[in-house]
Short mmCIF file of C-alpha atoms in Angstrom, two decimals:
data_model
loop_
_atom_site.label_atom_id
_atom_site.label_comp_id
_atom_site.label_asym_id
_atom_site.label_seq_id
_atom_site.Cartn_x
_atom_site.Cartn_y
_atom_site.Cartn_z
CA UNK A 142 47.31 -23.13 -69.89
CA UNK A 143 46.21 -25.66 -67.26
CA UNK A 144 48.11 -29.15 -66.61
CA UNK A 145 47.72 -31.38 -64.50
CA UNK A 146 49.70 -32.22 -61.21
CA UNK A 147 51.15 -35.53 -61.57
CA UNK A 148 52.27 -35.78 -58.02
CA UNK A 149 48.32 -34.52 -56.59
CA UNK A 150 46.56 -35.05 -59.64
CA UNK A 151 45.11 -31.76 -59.28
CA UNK A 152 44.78 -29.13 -61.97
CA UNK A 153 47.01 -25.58 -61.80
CA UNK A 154 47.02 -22.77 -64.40
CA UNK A 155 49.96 -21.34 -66.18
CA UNK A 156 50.17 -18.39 -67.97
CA UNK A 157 52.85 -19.97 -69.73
CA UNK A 158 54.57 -23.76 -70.22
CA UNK A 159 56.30 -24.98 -68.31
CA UNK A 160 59.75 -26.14 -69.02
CA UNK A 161 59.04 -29.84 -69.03
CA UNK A 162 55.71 -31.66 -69.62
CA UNK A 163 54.09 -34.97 -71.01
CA UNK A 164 51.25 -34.91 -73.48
CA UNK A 165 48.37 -37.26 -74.00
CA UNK A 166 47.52 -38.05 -77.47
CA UNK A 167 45.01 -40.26 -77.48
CA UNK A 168 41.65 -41.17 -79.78
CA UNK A 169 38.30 -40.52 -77.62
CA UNK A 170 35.98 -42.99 -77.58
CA UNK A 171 32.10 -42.60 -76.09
CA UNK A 172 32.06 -38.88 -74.93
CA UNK A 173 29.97 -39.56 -72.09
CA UNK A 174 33.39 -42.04 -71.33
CA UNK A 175 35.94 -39.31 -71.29
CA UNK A 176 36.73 -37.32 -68.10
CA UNK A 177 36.02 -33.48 -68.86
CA UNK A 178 37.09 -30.66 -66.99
CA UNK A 179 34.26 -30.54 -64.80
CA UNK A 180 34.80 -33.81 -64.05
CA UNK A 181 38.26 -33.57 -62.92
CA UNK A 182 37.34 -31.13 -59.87
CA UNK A 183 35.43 -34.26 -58.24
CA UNK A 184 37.70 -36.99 -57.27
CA UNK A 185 34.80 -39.47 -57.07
CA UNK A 186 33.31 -38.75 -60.06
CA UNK A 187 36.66 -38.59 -62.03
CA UNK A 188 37.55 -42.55 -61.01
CA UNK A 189 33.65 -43.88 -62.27
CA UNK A 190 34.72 -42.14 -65.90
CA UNK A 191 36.78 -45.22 -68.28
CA UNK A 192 38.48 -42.47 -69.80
CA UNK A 193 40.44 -41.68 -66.49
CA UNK A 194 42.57 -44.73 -66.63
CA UNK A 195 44.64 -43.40 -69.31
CA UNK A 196 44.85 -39.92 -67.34
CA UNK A 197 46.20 -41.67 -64.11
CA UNK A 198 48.38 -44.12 -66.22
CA UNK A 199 50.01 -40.88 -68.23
CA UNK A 200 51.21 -39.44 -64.57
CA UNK A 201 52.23 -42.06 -63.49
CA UNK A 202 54.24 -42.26 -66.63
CA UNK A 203 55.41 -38.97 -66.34
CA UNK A 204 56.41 -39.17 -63.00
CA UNK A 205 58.92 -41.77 -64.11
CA UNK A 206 60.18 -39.65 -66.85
CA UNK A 207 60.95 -37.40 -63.92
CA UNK A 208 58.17 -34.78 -65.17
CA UNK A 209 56.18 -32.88 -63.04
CA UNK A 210 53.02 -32.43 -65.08
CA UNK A 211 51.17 -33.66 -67.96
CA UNK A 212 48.08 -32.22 -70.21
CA UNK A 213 45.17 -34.06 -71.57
CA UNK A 214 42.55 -32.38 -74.00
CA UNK A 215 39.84 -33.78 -72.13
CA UNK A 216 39.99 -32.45 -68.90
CA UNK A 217 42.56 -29.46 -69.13
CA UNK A 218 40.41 -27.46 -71.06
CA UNK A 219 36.74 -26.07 -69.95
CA UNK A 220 35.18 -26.91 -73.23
CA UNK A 221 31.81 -25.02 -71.95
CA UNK A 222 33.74 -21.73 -72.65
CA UNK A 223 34.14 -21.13 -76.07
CA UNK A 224 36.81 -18.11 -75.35
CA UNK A 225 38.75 -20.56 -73.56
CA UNK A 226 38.21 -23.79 -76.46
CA UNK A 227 38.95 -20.84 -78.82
CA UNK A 228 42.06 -20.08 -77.06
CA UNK A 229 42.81 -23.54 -76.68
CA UNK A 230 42.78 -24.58 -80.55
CA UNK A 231 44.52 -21.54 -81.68
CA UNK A 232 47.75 -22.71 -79.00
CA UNK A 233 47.51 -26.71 -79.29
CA UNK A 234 50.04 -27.29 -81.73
CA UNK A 235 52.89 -24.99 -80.04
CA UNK A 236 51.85 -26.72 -76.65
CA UNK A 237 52.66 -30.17 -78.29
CA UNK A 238 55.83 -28.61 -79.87
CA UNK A 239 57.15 -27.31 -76.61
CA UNK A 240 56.05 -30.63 -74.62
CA UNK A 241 58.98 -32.85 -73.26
CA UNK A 242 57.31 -36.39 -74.71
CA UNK A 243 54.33 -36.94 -76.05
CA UNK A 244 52.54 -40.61 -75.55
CA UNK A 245 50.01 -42.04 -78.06
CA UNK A 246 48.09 -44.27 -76.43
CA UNK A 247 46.70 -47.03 -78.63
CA UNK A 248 43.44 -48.55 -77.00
CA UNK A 249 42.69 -50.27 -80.39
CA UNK A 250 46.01 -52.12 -80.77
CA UNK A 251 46.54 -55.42 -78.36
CA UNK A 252 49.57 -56.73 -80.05
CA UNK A 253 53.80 -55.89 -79.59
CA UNK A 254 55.02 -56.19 -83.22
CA UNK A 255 55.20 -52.44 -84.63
CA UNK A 256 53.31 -53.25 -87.84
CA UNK A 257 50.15 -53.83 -85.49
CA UNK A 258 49.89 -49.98 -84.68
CA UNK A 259 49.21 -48.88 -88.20
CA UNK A 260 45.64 -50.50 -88.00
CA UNK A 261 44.65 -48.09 -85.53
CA UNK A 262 42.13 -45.07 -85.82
CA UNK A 263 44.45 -43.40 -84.39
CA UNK A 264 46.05 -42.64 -87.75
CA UNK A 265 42.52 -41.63 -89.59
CA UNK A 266 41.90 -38.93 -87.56
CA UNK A 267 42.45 -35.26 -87.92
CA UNK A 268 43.42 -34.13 -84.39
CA UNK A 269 46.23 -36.79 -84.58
CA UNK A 270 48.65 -35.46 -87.50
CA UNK A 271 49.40 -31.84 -85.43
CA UNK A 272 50.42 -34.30 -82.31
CA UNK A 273 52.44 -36.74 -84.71
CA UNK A 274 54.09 -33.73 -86.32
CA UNK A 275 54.88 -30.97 -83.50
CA UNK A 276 56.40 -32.92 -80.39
CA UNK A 277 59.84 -33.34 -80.72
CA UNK A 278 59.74 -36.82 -78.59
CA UNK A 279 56.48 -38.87 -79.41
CA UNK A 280 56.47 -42.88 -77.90
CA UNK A 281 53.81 -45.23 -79.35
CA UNK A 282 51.92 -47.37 -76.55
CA UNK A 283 49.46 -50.01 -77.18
CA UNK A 284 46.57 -51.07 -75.29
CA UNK A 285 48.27 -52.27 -72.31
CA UNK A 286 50.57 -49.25 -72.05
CA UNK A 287 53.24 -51.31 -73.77
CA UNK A 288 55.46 -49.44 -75.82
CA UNK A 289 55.46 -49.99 -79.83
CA UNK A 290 58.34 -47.93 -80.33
CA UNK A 291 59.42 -43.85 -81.08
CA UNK A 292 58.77 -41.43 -83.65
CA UNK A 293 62.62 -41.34 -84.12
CA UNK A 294 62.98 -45.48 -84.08
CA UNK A 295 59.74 -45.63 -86.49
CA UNK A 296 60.51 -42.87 -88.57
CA UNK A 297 60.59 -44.27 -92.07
CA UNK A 298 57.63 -46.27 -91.04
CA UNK A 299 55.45 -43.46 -90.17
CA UNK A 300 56.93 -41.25 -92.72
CA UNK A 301 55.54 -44.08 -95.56
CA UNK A 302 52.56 -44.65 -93.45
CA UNK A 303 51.22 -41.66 -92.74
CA UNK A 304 52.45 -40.34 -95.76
CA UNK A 305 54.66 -37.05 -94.33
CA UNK A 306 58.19 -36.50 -94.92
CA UNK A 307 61.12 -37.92 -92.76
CA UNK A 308 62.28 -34.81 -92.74
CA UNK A 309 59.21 -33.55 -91.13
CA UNK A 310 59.13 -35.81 -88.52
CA UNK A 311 62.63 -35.08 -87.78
CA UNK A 312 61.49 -31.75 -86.76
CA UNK A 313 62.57 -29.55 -90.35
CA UNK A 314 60.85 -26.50 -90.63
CA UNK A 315 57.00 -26.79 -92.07
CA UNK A 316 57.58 -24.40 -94.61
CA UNK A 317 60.02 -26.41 -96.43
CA UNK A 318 56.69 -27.97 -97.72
CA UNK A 319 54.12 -26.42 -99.79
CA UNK A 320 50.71 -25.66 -99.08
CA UNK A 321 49.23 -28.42 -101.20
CA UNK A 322 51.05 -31.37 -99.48
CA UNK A 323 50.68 -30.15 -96.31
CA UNK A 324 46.91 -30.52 -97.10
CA UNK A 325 47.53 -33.95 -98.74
CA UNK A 326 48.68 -35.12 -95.46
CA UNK A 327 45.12 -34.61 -94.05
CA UNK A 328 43.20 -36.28 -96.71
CA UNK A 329 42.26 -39.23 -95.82
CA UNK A 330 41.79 -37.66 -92.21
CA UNK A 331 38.58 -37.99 -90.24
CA UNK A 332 37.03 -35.26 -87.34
CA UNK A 333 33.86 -35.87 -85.86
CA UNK A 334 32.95 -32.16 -86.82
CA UNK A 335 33.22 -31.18 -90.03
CA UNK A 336 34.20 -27.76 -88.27
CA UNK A 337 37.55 -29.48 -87.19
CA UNK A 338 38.55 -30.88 -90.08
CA UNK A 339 39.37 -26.80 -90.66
CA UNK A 340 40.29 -25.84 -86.96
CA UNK A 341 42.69 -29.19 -86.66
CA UNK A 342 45.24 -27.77 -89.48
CA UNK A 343 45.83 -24.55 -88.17
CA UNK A 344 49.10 -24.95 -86.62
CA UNK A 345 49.93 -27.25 -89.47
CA UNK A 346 50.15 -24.22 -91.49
CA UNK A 347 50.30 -21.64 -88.53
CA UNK A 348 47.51 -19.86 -88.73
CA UNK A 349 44.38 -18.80 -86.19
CA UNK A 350 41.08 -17.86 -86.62
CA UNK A 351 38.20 -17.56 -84.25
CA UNK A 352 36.28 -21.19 -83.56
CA UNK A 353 32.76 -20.86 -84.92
CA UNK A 354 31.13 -24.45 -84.75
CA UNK A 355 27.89 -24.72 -86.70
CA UNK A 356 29.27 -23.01 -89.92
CA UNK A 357 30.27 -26.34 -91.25
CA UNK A 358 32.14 -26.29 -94.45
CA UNK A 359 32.78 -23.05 -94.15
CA UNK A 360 35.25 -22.95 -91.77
CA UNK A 361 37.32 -24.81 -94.63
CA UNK A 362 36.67 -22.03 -96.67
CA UNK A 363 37.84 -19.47 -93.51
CA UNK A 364 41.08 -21.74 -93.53
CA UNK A 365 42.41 -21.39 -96.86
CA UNK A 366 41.58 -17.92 -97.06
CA UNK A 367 43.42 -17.04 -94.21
CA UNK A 368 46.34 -19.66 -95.61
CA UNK A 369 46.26 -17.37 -98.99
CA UNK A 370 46.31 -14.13 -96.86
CA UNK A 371 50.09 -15.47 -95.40
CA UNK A 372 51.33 -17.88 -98.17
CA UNK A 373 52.30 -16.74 -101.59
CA UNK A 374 51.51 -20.59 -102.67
CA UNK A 375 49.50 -21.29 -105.58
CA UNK A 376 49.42 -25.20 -104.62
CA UNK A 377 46.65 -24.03 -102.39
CA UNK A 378 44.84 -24.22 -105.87
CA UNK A 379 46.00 -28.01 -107.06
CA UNK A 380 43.20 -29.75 -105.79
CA UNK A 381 40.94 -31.37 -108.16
CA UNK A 382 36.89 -32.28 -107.42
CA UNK A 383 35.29 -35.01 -106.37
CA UNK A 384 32.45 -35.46 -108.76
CA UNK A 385 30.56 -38.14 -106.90
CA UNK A 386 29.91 -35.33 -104.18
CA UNK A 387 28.36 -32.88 -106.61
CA UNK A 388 26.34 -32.26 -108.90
CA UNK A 389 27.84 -31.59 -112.38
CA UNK A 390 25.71 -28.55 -112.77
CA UNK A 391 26.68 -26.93 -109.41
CA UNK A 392 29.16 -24.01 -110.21
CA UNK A 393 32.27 -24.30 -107.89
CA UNK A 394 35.10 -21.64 -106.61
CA UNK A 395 38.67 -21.95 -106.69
CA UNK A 396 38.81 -23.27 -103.41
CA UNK A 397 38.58 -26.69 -101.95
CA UNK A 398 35.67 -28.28 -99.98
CA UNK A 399 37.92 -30.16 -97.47
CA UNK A 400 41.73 -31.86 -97.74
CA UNK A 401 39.84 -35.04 -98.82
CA UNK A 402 40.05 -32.58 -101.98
CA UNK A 403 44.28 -32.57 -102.71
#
């Protein structure tokens, strides 16, 4: 695991968390705009990337919540090694469970009143629900790195909105929820890969697989299997078909295309 320094802003490995740490969750915007990893290791070259203002802003955050590092996706992890973005995936949602706070930043929502953050992408994309569900302490920031609010202060908001349990949020066990409506949850999810959309549930239902980009819905496919492999859950099975994405006369299995699906 690699964080970042909040102190040097400098990156050091772990072999394991820490005991405290903040977490970026965040939506990315232009790729070209977000600071990789590569990135990071030049100073320079890290300040002339928009994406780094949220980095620098998150230390500095942490620092006054007294925290000694924090971890972004899109620097802490060499994405041009796909052991290590394998790796990565297969441990993201225990890293957000075991993070001290976690802070959404908002760069699509200006306003204060906590209605305003529901309009953001932020809440139609896949990546998002594992770092909604698994930190225990999650605060909402808008654009200006004012803050909206809690996941424990906007808990029946969220819970509506997003359309999880309160009890989920609250931290009760995931398997105190069947398969099916822990897929619901995703469905009207976006990821920018359709590979993703499979590899982005994962610790939702604690499972791994290797990361094979380019097999497109077929990672889906990898997912539930693996899902019926662990789960004795036939709601992995209650999902009904979309017939303006097929063809009447194509013959489908008993699994689904994507959570779009339940």
């Amino acid at each position: 695991m690699r964080l970042i320094n909040v102190r040097t802003l400098e990156l050091e490995d772990f072999t394991a968390p820490p005991d405290s740490y903040a977490i970026l969750s965040h939506t990315w915007g232009n790729a070209q705009d977000e600071v990789s990893y590569q990135d990071f290791q030049d100073p320079k070259r890290r300040k002339k990337k928009p994406g780094f203002a949220k980095i620098e802003t998150t230390c500095s955050r942490a620092k006054e919540d007294n925290l000694s590092y924090a971890w972004v996706d899109t620097c802490c992890i060499d994405k041009s090694s796909s052991a290590e973005l394998s790796e990565a995936i297969n441990s993201m949602f225990e890293w957000y469970k075991l993070s001290s706070v976690c802070y959404v930043f908002l760069e699509d929502v200006d306003g204060t009143p906590t209605w305003s953050l529901y309009s953001s992408r932020w809440f139609t994309r896949g990546w998002t629900l594992q770092e909604l569900i698994a930190p225990r302490v999650v605060e909402f920031y808008n654009c200006r790195w004012q803050c909206l609010g809690t996941k424990e202060t906007l808990g029946g908001r969220l819970s509506e909105g997003a359309g999880i349990p309160l009890s989920i949020l609250n931290g009760a066990p995931l398997d105190t929820v069947c398969v099916g409506q822990r897929m619901e949850w995703a469905a009207r999810r976006k990821t920018t890969r359709k590979e993703d959309m499979a590899y982005c549930l994962m610790g939702i239902f604690n499972v791994n697989m290797p990361m094979l980009y380019g097999e497109g819905d077929k990672a889906f496919q990898r997912l539930q299997e693996e899902i019926i492999r662990q789960y004795d859950d036939h709601s992995i099975f209650a999902w009904q078909e979309d017939r303006n994405e097929e063809s009447p006369s194509v013959v489908r299995g008993i699994l689904a295309k994507s959570p779009a699906e339940f």
